[in-house]
mmCIF file of N, CA, C and O in Angstrom:
data_model
loop_
_atom_site.group_PDB
_atom_site.id
_atom_site.type_symbol
_atom_site.label_atom_id
_atom_site.label_comp_id
_atom_site.label_asym_id
_atom_site.label_seq_id
_atom_site.Cartn_x
_atom_site.Cartn_y
_atom_site.Cartn_z
ATOM 1 N N UNK A 788 -13.321 8.182 16.406
ATOM 2 C CA UNK A 788 -14.098 7.649 15.319
ATOM 3 C C UNK A 788 -13.750 8.406 14.040
ATOM 4 O O UNK A 788 -13.519 9.601 14.069
ATOM 5 N N UNK A 789 -13.756 7.718 12.955
ATOM 6 C CA UNK A 789 -13.346 8.259 11.674
ATOM 7 C C UNK A 789 -14.516 8.948 10.980
ATOM 8 O O UNK A 789 -15.631 8.449 10.956
ATOM 9 N N UNK A 790 -14.252 10.112 10.398
ATOM 10 C CA UNK A 790 -15.287 10.839 9.670
ATOM 11 C C UNK A 790 -15.612 10.123 8.366
ATOM 12 O O UNK A 790 -14.753 9.502 7.753
ATOM 13 N N UNK A 791 -16.842 10.208 7.943
ATOM 14 C CA UNK A 791 -17.256 9.642 6.652
ATOM 15 C C UNK A 791 -16.746 10.531 5.534
ATOM 16 O O UNK A 791 -16.756 11.749 5.629
ATOM 17 N N UNK A 792 -16.300 9.896 4.457
ATOM 18 C CA UNK A 792 -15.810 10.643 3.306
ATOM 19 C C UNK A 792 -16.972 10.973 2.384
ATOM 20 O O UNK A 792 -17.870 10.169 2.190
ATOM 21 N N UNK A 793 -16.930 12.153 1.783
ATOM 22 C CA UNK A 793 -17.971 12.502 0.819
ATOM 23 C C UNK A 793 -17.607 11.918 -0.546
ATOM 24 O O UNK A 793 -16.535 11.356 -0.732
ATOM 25 N N UNK A 794 -18.522 12.048 -1.514
ATOM 26 C CA UNK A 794 -18.290 11.473 -2.840
ATOM 27 C C UNK A 794 -17.081 12.068 -3.535
ATOM 28 O O UNK A 794 -16.361 11.369 -4.248
ATOM 29 N N UNK A 795 -16.828 13.371 -3.347
ATOM 30 C CA UNK A 795 -15.661 14.008 -3.960
ATOM 31 C C UNK A 795 -14.373 13.388 -3.442
ATOM 32 O O UNK A 795 -13.432 13.157 -4.184
ATOM 33 N N UNK A 796 -14.340 13.091 -2.145
ATOM 34 C CA UNK A 796 -13.153 12.478 -1.553
ATOM 35 C C UNK A 796 -12.947 11.068 -2.102
ATOM 36 O O UNK A 796 -11.833 10.678 -2.420
ATOM 37 N N UNK A 797 -14.031 10.311 -2.234
ATOM 38 C CA UNK A 797 -13.927 8.963 -2.798
ATOM 39 C C UNK A 797 -13.416 9.026 -4.236
ATOM 40 O O UNK A 797 -12.638 8.189 -4.659
ATOM 41 N N UNK A 798 -13.905 10.002 -5.006
ATOM 42 C CA UNK A 798 -13.441 10.166 -6.389
ATOM 43 C C UNK A 798 -11.952 10.466 -6.418
ATOM 44 O O UNK A 798 -11.221 9.937 -7.242
ATOM 45 N N UNK A 799 -11.484 11.302 -5.506
ATOM 46 C CA UNK A 799 -10.067 11.639 -5.407
ATOM 47 C C UNK A 799 -9.239 10.385 -5.145
ATOM 48 O O UNK A 799 -8.225 10.141 -5.792
ATOM 49 N N UNK A 800 -9.682 9.562 -4.205
ATOM 50 C CA UNK A 800 -8.944 8.338 -3.897
ATOM 51 C C UNK A 800 -8.984 7.369 -5.068
ATOM 52 O O UNK A 800 -7.986 6.725 -5.379
ATOM 53 N N UNK A 801 -10.125 7.262 -5.735
ATOM 54 C CA UNK A 801 -10.223 6.381 -6.902
ATOM 55 C C UNK A 801 -9.288 6.842 -8.005
ATOM 56 O O UNK A 801 -8.623 6.026 -8.657
ATOM 57 N N UNK A 802 -9.222 8.153 -8.231
ATOM 58 C CA UNK A 802 -8.307 8.697 -9.233
ATOM 59 C C UNK A 802 -6.855 8.409 -8.864
ATOM 60 O O UNK A 802 -6.049 8.030 -9.715
ATOM 61 N N UNK A 803 -6.522 8.570 -7.589
ATOM 62 C CA UNK A 803 -5.156 8.302 -7.138
ATOM 63 C C UNK A 803 -4.813 6.828 -7.301
ATOM 64 O O UNK A 803 -3.720 6.481 -7.754
ATOM 65 N N UNK A 804 -5.744 5.956 -6.964
ATOM 66 C CA UNK A 804 -5.511 4.516 -7.109
ATOM 67 C C UNK A 804 -5.318 4.131 -8.573
ATOM 68 O O UNK A 804 -4.514 3.249 -8.887
ATOM 69 N N UNK A 805 -6.032 4.782 -9.462
ATOM 70 C CA UNK A 805 -5.919 4.474 -10.893
ATOM 71 C C UNK A 805 -4.516 4.767 -11.412
ATOM 72 O O UNK A 805 -4.061 4.145 -12.375
ATOM 73 N N UNK A 806 -3.815 5.684 -10.775
ATOM 74 C CA UNK A 806 -2.455 6.028 -11.196
ATOM 75 C C UNK A 806 -1.413 5.043 -10.684
ATOM 76 O O UNK A 806 -0.269 5.062 -11.132
ATOM 77 N N UNK A 807 -1.787 4.210 -9.759
ATOM 78 C CA UNK A 807 -0.854 3.239 -9.175
ATOM 79 C C UNK A 807 -0.895 1.952 -9.975
ATOM 80 O O UNK A 807 -1.682 1.048 -9.695
ATOM 81 N N UNK A 808 -0.048 1.852 -10.953
ATOM 82 C CA UNK A 808 -0.010 0.668 -11.796
ATOM 83 C C UNK A 808 0.482 -0.530 -10.996
ATOM 84 O O UNK A 808 1.408 -0.429 -10.207
ATOM 85 N N UNK A 809 -0.176 -1.660 -11.217
ATOM 86 C CA UNK A 809 0.224 -2.886 -10.549
ATOM 87 C C UNK A 809 -0.514 -3.146 -9.245
ATOM 88 O O UNK A 809 -0.460 -4.243 -8.721
ATOM 89 N N UNK A 810 -1.183 -2.147 -8.711
ATOM 90 C CA UNK A 810 -1.948 -2.315 -7.484
ATOM 91 C C UNK A 810 -3.371 -2.720 -7.845
ATOM 92 O O UNK A 810 -3.956 -2.181 -8.774
ATOM 93 N N UNK A 811 -3.915 -3.664 -7.100
ATOM 94 C CA UNK A 811 -5.308 -4.047 -7.300
ATOM 95 C C UNK A 811 -6.113 -3.574 -6.102
ATOM 96 O O UNK A 811 -5.635 -3.615 -4.962
ATOM 97 N N UNK A 812 -7.313 -3.131 -6.366
ATOM 98 C CA UNK A 812 -8.201 -2.598 -5.333
ATOM 99 C C UNK A 812 -9.367 -3.553 -5.170
ATOM 100 O O UNK A 812 -10.050 -3.860 -6.139
ATOM 101 N N UNK A 813 -9.563 -4.030 -3.975
ATOM 102 C CA UNK A 813 -10.653 -4.961 -3.703
ATOM 103 C C UNK A 813 -11.305 -4.551 -2.389
ATOM 104 O O UNK A 813 -10.742 -4.790 -1.316
ATOM 105 N N UNK A 814 -12.447 -3.912 -2.481
ATOM 106 C CA UNK A 814 -13.140 -3.475 -1.268
ATOM 107 C C UNK A 814 -12.307 -2.479 -0.497
ATOM 108 O O UNK A 814 -11.907 -1.461 -1.023
ATOM 109 N N UNK A 815 -12.015 -2.802 0.734
ATOM 110 C CA UNK A 815 -11.274 -1.897 1.600
ATOM 111 C C UNK A 815 -9.787 -2.150 1.643
ATOM 112 O O UNK A 815 -9.125 -1.765 2.604
ATOM 113 N N UNK A 816 -9.237 -2.795 0.611
ATOM 114 C CA UNK A 816 -7.790 -3.021 0.608
ATOM 115 C C UNK A 816 -7.230 -2.879 -0.798
ATOM 116 O O UNK A 816 -7.938 -3.001 -1.784
ATOM 117 N N UNK A 817 -5.936 -2.592 -0.838
ATOM 118 C CA UNK A 817 -5.201 -2.593 -2.095
ATOM 119 C C UNK A 817 -4.015 -3.533 -1.924
ATOM 120 O O UNK A 817 -3.491 -3.683 -0.821
ATOM 121 N N UNK A 818 -3.638 -4.195 -3.035
ATOM 122 C CA UNK A 818 -2.577 -5.209 -2.989
ATOM 123 C C UNK A 818 -1.603 -5.021 -4.135
ATOM 124 O O UNK A 818 -1.964 -4.527 -5.212
ATOM 125 N N UNK A 819 -0.372 -5.498 -3.892
ATOM 126 C CA UNK A 819 0.664 -5.445 -4.920
ATOM 127 C C UNK A 819 1.610 -6.600 -4.675
ATOM 128 O O UNK A 819 1.971 -6.895 -3.530
ATOM 129 N N UNK A 820 2.013 -7.290 -5.744
ATOM 130 C CA UNK A 820 3.024 -8.340 -5.664
ATOM 131 C C UNK A 820 4.229 -7.879 -6.459
ATOM 132 O O UNK A 820 4.103 -7.468 -7.614
ATOM 133 N N UNK A 821 5.398 -7.942 -5.831
ATOM 134 C CA UNK A 821 6.646 -7.486 -6.448
ATOM 135 C C UNK A 821 7.624 -8.650 -6.521
ATOM 136 O O UNK A 821 7.746 -9.428 -5.567
ATOM 137 N N UNK A 822 8.322 -8.769 -7.634
ATOM 138 C CA UNK A 822 9.358 -9.789 -7.791
ATOM 139 C C UNK A 822 10.686 -9.181 -7.367
ATOM 140 O O UNK A 822 11.241 -8.335 -8.063
ATOM 141 N N UNK A 823 11.150 -9.600 -6.194
ATOM 142 C CA UNK A 823 12.380 -9.074 -5.607
ATOM 143 C C UNK A 823 13.224 -10.218 -5.081
ATOM 144 O O UNK A 823 12.681 -11.218 -4.603
ATOM 145 N N UNK A 824 14.539 -10.039 -5.125
ATOM 146 C CA UNK A 824 15.394 -11.025 -4.464
ATOM 147 C C UNK A 824 15.404 -10.698 -2.965
ATOM 148 O O UNK A 824 14.823 -9.697 -2.525
ATOM 149 N N UNK A 825 16.067 -11.524 -2.185
ATOM 150 C CA UNK A 825 16.028 -11.359 -0.730
ATOM 151 C C UNK A 825 16.603 -10.027 -0.262
ATOM 152 O O UNK A 825 16.056 -9.388 0.639
ATOM 153 N N UNK A 826 17.696 -9.582 -0.856
ATOM 154 C CA UNK A 826 18.297 -8.313 -0.428
ATOM 155 C C UNK A 826 17.421 -7.123 -0.832
ATOM 156 O O UNK A 826 17.302 -6.156 -0.084
ATOM 157 N N UNK A 827 16.788 -7.209 -1.994
ATOM 158 C CA UNK A 827 15.881 -6.146 -2.412
ATOM 159 C C UNK A 827 14.650 -6.102 -1.501
ATOM 160 O O UNK A 827 14.178 -5.026 -1.140
ATOM 161 N N UNK A 828 14.158 -7.272 -1.140
ATOM 162 C CA UNK A 828 13.012 -7.350 -0.221
ATOM 163 C C UNK A 828 13.378 -6.691 1.114
ATOM 164 O O UNK A 828 12.591 -5.901 1.657
ATOM 165 N N UNK A 829 14.549 -7.012 1.635
ATOM 166 C CA UNK A 829 14.980 -6.439 2.909
ATOM 167 C C UNK A 829 15.096 -4.917 2.812
ATOM 168 O O UNK A 829 14.656 -4.193 3.715
ATOM 169 N N UNK A 830 15.668 -4.431 1.723
ATOM 170 C CA UNK A 830 15.809 -2.981 1.529
ATOM 171 C C UNK A 830 14.437 -2.313 1.458
ATOM 172 O O UNK A 830 14.210 -1.264 2.077
ATOM 173 N N UNK A 831 13.530 -2.912 0.715
ATOM 174 C CA UNK A 831 12.195 -2.339 0.583
ATOM 175 C C UNK A 831 11.470 -2.299 1.928
ATOM 176 O O UNK A 831 10.897 -1.271 2.304
ATOM 177 N N UNK A 832 11.502 -3.389 2.664
ATOM 178 C CA UNK A 832 10.756 -3.424 3.926
ATOM 179 C C UNK A 832 11.322 -2.443 4.949
ATOM 180 O O UNK A 832 10.561 -1.821 5.684
ATOM 181 N N UNK A 833 12.634 -2.277 4.983
ATOM 182 C CA UNK A 833 13.228 -1.318 5.914
ATOM 183 C C UNK A 833 12.793 0.107 5.577
ATOM 184 O O UNK A 833 12.431 0.879 6.458
ATOM 185 N N UNK A 834 12.834 0.457 4.314
ATOM 186 C CA UNK A 834 12.432 1.809 3.895
ATOM 187 C C UNK A 834 10.931 2.004 4.055
ATOM 188 O O UNK A 834 10.464 3.081 4.411
ATOM 189 N N UNK A 835 10.176 0.942 3.792
ATOM 190 C CA UNK A 835 8.727 1.016 3.910
ATOM 191 C C UNK A 835 8.307 1.277 5.354
ATOM 192 O O UNK A 835 7.338 2.006 5.601
ATOM 193 N N UNK A 836 9.014 0.699 6.310
ATOM 194 C CA UNK A 836 8.686 0.901 7.727
ATOM 195 C C UNK A 836 8.723 2.377 8.101
ATOM 196 O O UNK A 836 7.861 2.859 8.831
ATOM 197 N N UNK A 837 9.718 3.082 7.599
ATOM 198 C CA UNK A 837 9.863 4.504 7.910
ATOM 199 C C UNK A 837 8.662 5.290 7.389
ATOM 200 O O UNK A 837 8.063 6.101 8.098
ATOM 201 N N UNK A 838 8.303 5.029 6.130
ATOM 202 C CA UNK A 838 7.175 5.735 5.524
ATOM 203 C C UNK A 838 5.867 5.337 6.197
ATOM 204 O O UNK A 838 5.023 6.194 6.492
ATOM 205 N N UNK A 839 5.688 4.056 6.465
ATOM 206 C CA UNK A 839 4.456 3.574 7.092
ATOM 207 C C UNK A 839 4.253 4.222 8.458
ATOM 208 O O UNK A 839 3.137 4.623 8.802
ATOM 209 N N UNK A 840 5.325 4.333 9.227
ATOM 210 C CA UNK A 840 5.227 4.999 10.526
ATOM 211 C C UNK A 840 4.835 6.460 10.369
ATOM 212 O O UNK A 840 4.040 6.986 11.135
ATOM 213 N N UNK A 841 5.380 7.115 9.356
ATOM 214 C CA UNK A 841 5.098 8.532 9.135
ATOM 215 C C UNK A 841 3.636 8.778 8.763
ATOM 216 O O UNK A 841 3.055 9.779 9.183
ATOM 217 N N UNK A 842 3.040 7.869 7.998
ATOM 218 C CA UNK A 842 1.640 8.064 7.580
ATOM 219 C C UNK A 842 0.656 7.310 8.476
ATOM 220 O O UNK A 842 -0.550 7.414 8.288
ATOM 221 N N UNK A 843 1.170 6.545 9.429
ATOM 222 C CA UNK A 843 0.305 5.852 10.377
ATOM 223 C C UNK A 843 -0.459 4.677 9.796
ATOM 224 O O UNK A 843 -1.596 4.421 10.178
ATOM 225 N N UNK A 844 0.184 3.944 8.878
ATOM 226 C CA UNK A 844 -0.442 2.789 8.240
ATOM 227 C C UNK A 844 0.432 1.566 8.487
ATOM 228 O O UNK A 844 1.651 1.655 8.411
ATOM 229 N N UNK A 845 -0.190 0.448 8.789
ATOM 230 C CA UNK A 845 0.559 -0.796 8.992
ATOM 231 C C UNK A 845 0.342 -1.714 7.795
ATOM 232 O O UNK A 845 -0.726 -2.306 7.658
ATOM 233 N N UNK A 846 1.357 -1.842 6.943
ATOM 234 C CA UNK A 846 1.206 -2.747 5.795
ATOM 235 C C UNK A 846 1.347 -4.206 6.227
ATOM 236 O O UNK A 846 2.034 -4.513 7.194
ATOM 237 N N UNK A 847 0.673 -5.062 5.505
ATOM 238 C CA UNK A 847 0.820 -6.500 5.688
ATOM 239 C C UNK A 847 1.769 -6.956 4.590
ATOM 240 O O UNK A 847 1.422 -6.912 3.412
ATOM 241 N N UNK A 848 2.990 -7.345 4.957
ATOM 242 C CA UNK A 848 4.022 -7.723 3.990
ATOM 243 C C UNK A 848 4.382 -9.174 4.201
ATOM 244 O O UNK A 848 4.669 -9.602 5.324
ATOM 245 N N UNK A 849 4.364 -9.931 3.107
ATOM 246 C CA UNK A 849 4.709 -11.360 3.163
ATOM 247 C C UNK A 849 5.701 -11.681 2.063
ATOM 248 O O UNK A 849 5.661 -11.108 0.985
ATOM 249 N N UNK A 850 6.547 -12.633 2.333
ATOM 250 C CA UNK A 850 7.541 -13.105 1.375
ATOM 251 C C UNK A 850 7.167 -14.530 0.999
ATOM 252 O O UNK A 850 7.018 -15.390 1.871
ATOM 253 N N UNK A 851 6.994 -14.793 -0.318
ATOM 254 C CA UNK A 851 6.579 -16.116 -0.752
ATOM 255 C C UNK A 851 7.152 -16.407 -2.130
ATOM 256 O O UNK A 851 6.885 -15.671 -3.085
ATOM 257 N N UNK A 852 7.968 -17.445 -2.235
ATOM 258 C CA UNK A 852 8.510 -17.904 -3.513
ATOM 259 C C UNK A 852 9.156 -16.793 -4.346
ATOM 260 O O UNK A 852 8.870 -16.645 -5.531
ATOM 261 N N UNK A 853 10.004 -16.001 -3.718
ATOM 262 C CA UNK A 853 10.709 -14.947 -4.449
ATOM 263 C C UNK A 853 9.866 -13.722 -4.755
ATOM 264 O O UNK A 853 10.269 -12.867 -5.525
ATOM 265 N N UNK A 854 8.708 -13.651 -4.145
ATOM 266 C CA UNK A 854 7.825 -12.506 -4.351
ATOM 267 C C UNK A 854 7.523 -11.841 -3.015
ATOM 268 O O UNK A 854 7.421 -12.502 -1.988
ATOM 269 N N UNK A 855 7.375 -10.537 -3.080
ATOM 270 C CA UNK A 855 6.976 -9.763 -1.914
ATOM 271 C C UNK A 855 5.525 -9.348 -2.124
ATOM 272 O O UNK A 855 5.210 -8.697 -3.118
ATOM 273 N N UNK A 856 4.662 -9.751 -1.224
ATOM 274 C CA UNK A 856 3.242 -9.427 -1.322
ATOM 275 C C UNK A 856 2.907 -8.370 -0.273
ATOM 276 O O UNK A 856 3.220 -8.541 0.904
ATOM 277 N N UNK A 857 2.256 -7.300 -0.732
ATOM 278 C CA UNK A 857 1.929 -6.184 0.148
ATOM 279 C C UNK A 857 0.424 -5.965 0.109
ATOM 280 O O UNK A 857 -0.164 -5.892 -0.968
ATOM 281 N N UNK A 858 -0.171 -5.836 1.285
ATOM 282 C CA UNK A 858 -1.589 -5.493 1.403
ATOM 283 C C UNK A 858 -1.713 -4.280 2.307
ATOM 284 O O UNK A 858 -1.098 -4.244 3.379
ATOM 285 N N UNK A 859 -2.501 -3.338 1.868
ATOM 286 C CA UNK A 859 -2.800 -2.166 2.683
ATOM 287 C C UNK A 859 -4.300 -2.098 2.842
ATOM 288 O O UNK A 859 -5.048 -2.160 1.866
ATOM 289 N N UNK A 860 -4.747 -1.985 4.075
ATOM 290 C CA UNK A 860 -6.184 -1.880 4.312
ATOM 291 C C UNK A 860 -6.419 -1.041 5.556
ATOM 292 O O UNK A 860 -5.590 -1.004 6.464
ATOM 293 N N UNK A 861 -7.562 -0.416 5.544
ATOM 294 C CA UNK A 861 -7.947 0.405 6.676
ATOM 295 C C UNK A 861 -8.352 -0.493 7.826
ATOM 296 O O UNK A 861 -9.136 -1.418 7.643
ATOM 297 N N UNK A 862 -7.798 -0.225 8.982
ATOM 298 C CA UNK A 862 -8.161 -0.981 10.185
ATOM 299 C C UNK A 862 -8.520 0.001 11.283
ATOM 300 O O UNK A 862 -7.644 0.600 11.891
ATOM 301 N N UNK A 863 -9.794 0.181 11.486
ATOM 302 C CA UNK A 863 -10.255 1.059 12.558
ATOM 303 C C UNK A 863 -10.945 0.179 13.594
ATOM 304 O O UNK A 863 -11.996 -0.384 13.321
ATOM 305 N N UNK A 864 -10.330 0.019 14.759
ATOM 306 C CA UNK A 864 -10.917 -0.848 15.772
ATOM 307 C C UNK A 864 -12.348 -0.430 16.114
ATOM 308 O O UNK A 864 -12.647 0.753 16.238
ATOM 309 N N UNK A 865 -13.231 -1.434 16.201
ATOM 310 C CA UNK A 865 -14.599 -1.173 16.607
ATOM 311 C C UNK A 865 -15.513 -0.670 15.512
ATOM 312 O O UNK A 865 -16.646 -0.297 15.783
ATOM 313 N N UNK A 866 -15.028 -0.638 14.240
ATOM 314 C CA UNK A 866 -15.889 -0.203 13.146
ATOM 315 C C UNK A 866 -15.854 -1.244 12.043
ATOM 316 O O UNK A 866 -14.988 -2.108 12.003
ATOM 317 N N UNK A 867 -16.792 -1.124 11.130
ATOM 318 C CA UNK A 867 -16.802 -1.978 9.945
ATOM 319 C C UNK A 867 -16.499 -1.153 8.707
ATOM 320 O O UNK A 867 -16.735 -1.585 7.598
ATOM 321 N N UNK A 868 -15.978 0.052 8.893
ATOM 322 C CA UNK A 868 -15.676 0.946 7.783
ATOM 323 C C UNK A 868 -14.608 0.321 6.901
ATOM 324 O O UNK A 868 -13.577 -0.127 7.381
ATOM 325 N N UNK A 869 -14.864 0.263 5.596
ATOM 326 C CA UNK A 869 -13.916 -0.395 4.694
ATOM 327 C C UNK A 869 -13.343 0.554 3.650
ATOM 328 O O UNK A 869 -12.681 0.115 2.729
ATOM 329 N N UNK A 870 -13.602 1.852 3.767
ATOM 330 C CA UNK A 870 -13.026 2.802 2.823
ATOM 331 C C UNK A 870 -11.532 2.923 3.058
ATOM 332 O O UNK A 870 -11.058 2.815 4.189
ATOM 333 N N UNK A 871 -10.808 3.156 1.989
ATOM 334 C CA UNK A 871 -9.384 3.439 2.125
ATOM 335 C C UNK A 871 -9.217 4.887 2.536
ATOM 336 O O UNK A 871 -10.014 5.744 2.173
ATOM 337 N N UNK A 872 -8.164 5.166 3.253
ATOM 338 C CA UNK A 872 -7.870 6.532 3.656
ATOM 339 C C UNK A 872 -6.751 7.078 2.778
ATOM 340 O O UNK A 872 -6.063 6.311 2.089
ATOM 341 N N UNK A 873 -6.529 8.363 2.813
ATOM 342 C CA UNK A 873 -5.384 8.921 2.084
ATOM 343 C C UNK A 873 -4.060 8.303 2.526
ATOM 344 O O UNK A 873 -3.126 8.205 1.743
ATOM 345 N N UNK A 874 -3.973 7.836 3.764
ATOM 346 C CA UNK A 874 -2.745 7.214 4.255
ATOM 347 C C UNK A 874 -2.372 5.957 3.494
ATOM 348 O O UNK A 874 -1.209 5.757 3.136
ATOM 349 N N UNK A 875 -3.351 5.098 3.225
ATOM 350 C CA UNK A 875 -3.069 3.868 2.478
ATOM 351 C C UNK A 875 -2.636 4.187 1.047
ATOM 352 O O UNK A 875 -1.706 3.590 0.520
ATOM 353 N N UNK A 876 -3.325 5.141 0.435
ATOM 354 C CA UNK A 876 -2.986 5.510 -0.945
ATOM 355 C C UNK A 876 -1.617 6.178 -0.994
ATOM 356 O O UNK A 876 -0.804 5.896 -1.876
ATOM 357 N N UNK A 877 -1.320 7.027 -0.025
ATOM 358 C CA UNK A 877 -0.003 7.670 0.045
ATOM 359 C C UNK A 877 1.095 6.637 0.226
ATOM 360 O O UNK A 877 2.129 6.689 -0.450
ATOM 361 N N UNK A 878 0.872 5.680 1.124
ATOM 362 C CA UNK A 878 1.878 4.638 1.341
ATOM 363 C C UNK A 878 2.082 3.814 0.076
ATOM 364 O O UNK A 878 3.225 3.496 -0.278
ATOM 365 N N UNK A 879 1.014 3.479 -0.619
ATOM 366 C CA UNK A 879 1.144 2.709 -1.864
ATOM 367 C C UNK A 879 2.002 3.476 -2.878
ATOM 368 O O UNK A 879 2.877 2.891 -3.529
ATOM 369 N N UNK A 880 1.760 4.758 -3.007
ATOM 370 C CA UNK A 880 2.546 5.569 -3.948
ATOM 371 C C UNK A 880 4.016 5.620 -3.536
ATOM 372 O O UNK A 880 4.912 5.503 -4.383
ATOM 373 N N UNK A 881 4.277 5.747 -2.254
ATOM 374 C CA UNK A 881 5.665 5.775 -1.769
ATOM 375 C C UNK A 881 6.330 4.408 -1.958
ATOM 376 O O UNK A 881 7.510 4.330 -2.284
ATOM 377 N N UNK A 882 5.586 3.326 -1.759
ATOM 378 C CA UNK A 882 6.133 1.987 -1.986
ATOM 379 C C UNK A 882 6.535 1.850 -3.448
ATOM 380 O O UNK A 882 7.592 1.288 -3.751
ATOM 381 N N UNK A 883 5.718 2.356 -4.355
ATOM 382 C CA UNK A 883 6.065 2.317 -5.780
ATOM 383 C C UNK A 883 7.372 3.046 -6.039
ATOM 384 O O UNK A 883 8.233 2.558 -6.767
ATOM 385 N N UNK A 884 7.529 4.223 -5.448
ATOM 386 C CA UNK A 884 8.778 4.983 -5.601
ATOM 387 C C UNK A 884 9.965 4.200 -5.056
ATOM 388 O O UNK A 884 11.027 4.125 -5.685
ATOM 389 N N UNK A 885 9.804 3.638 -3.871
ATOM 390 C CA UNK A 885 10.883 2.849 -3.262
ATOM 391 C C UNK A 885 11.238 1.663 -4.127
ATOM 392 O O UNK A 885 12.425 1.372 -4.358
ATOM 393 N N UNK A 886 10.220 0.972 -4.615
ATOM 394 C CA UNK A 886 10.434 -0.200 -5.471
ATOM 395 C C UNK A 886 11.212 0.175 -6.738
ATOM 396 O O UNK A 886 12.197 -0.486 -7.094
ATOM 397 N N UNK A 887 10.809 1.244 -7.389
ATOM 398 C CA UNK A 887 11.494 1.678 -8.606
ATOM 399 C C UNK A 887 12.952 2.048 -8.327
ATOM 400 O O UNK A 887 13.848 1.731 -9.107
ATOM 401 N N UNK A 888 13.212 2.699 -7.210
ATOM 402 C CA UNK A 888 14.580 3.056 -6.842
ATOM 403 C C UNK A 888 15.429 1.829 -6.539
ATOM 404 O O UNK A 888 16.605 1.761 -6.921
ATOM 405 N N UNK A 889 14.847 0.853 -5.874
ATOM 406 C CA UNK A 889 15.584 -0.377 -5.541
ATOM 407 C C UNK A 889 15.891 -1.163 -6.805
ATOM 408 O O UNK A 889 17.004 -1.655 -6.995
ATOM 409 N N UNK A 890 14.918 -1.276 -7.696
ATOM 410 C CA UNK A 890 15.126 -1.995 -8.953
ATOM 411 C C UNK A 890 16.157 -1.285 -9.824
ATOM 412 O O UNK A 890 17.021 -1.909 -10.424
ATOM 413 N N UNK A 891 16.089 0.048 -9.860
ATOM 414 C CA UNK A 891 17.054 0.824 -10.658
ATOM 415 C C UNK A 891 18.462 0.655 -10.128
ATOM 416 O O UNK A 891 19.429 0.611 -10.894
ATOM 417 N N UNK A 892 18.595 0.534 -8.803
ATOM 418 C CA UNK A 892 19.908 0.345 -8.189
ATOM 419 C C UNK A 892 20.513 -1.017 -8.500
ATOM 420 O O UNK A 892 21.726 -1.192 -8.467
ATOM 421 N N UNK A 893 19.657 -1.995 -8.815
ATOM 422 C CA UNK A 893 20.139 -3.342 -9.118
ATOM 423 C C UNK A 893 20.585 -3.467 -10.568
ATOM 424 O O UNK A 893 21.278 -4.418 -10.924
ATOM 425 N N UNK A 894 20.179 -2.524 -11.395
ATOM 426 C CA UNK A 894 20.509 -2.611 -12.828
ATOM 427 C C UNK A 894 21.932 -2.215 -13.109
ATOM 428 O O UNK A 894 22.629 -1.614 -12.424
#
């Protein structure tokens, strides 16, 4: 079972989320839509898998009309807890880094 976060921890996560430009926070999930071509999408998802495994988060990634849609949300079986964990925020930050590197490589 997951420990409850105190207010200081929630403030820390809120501050971290505020630094992630382009990500939207809605309840217990954060989302980002990226405009990538097919090869960039493939590169991002392959690199993202490595990071996601390391932080123990399973992103929901979809490809639609030339866009890559990413959702990160806490999934704790048997609970209704909807707080984000440091893992989701860490993965979002790493996805941003990966995205910037992939886009820079295409220029």
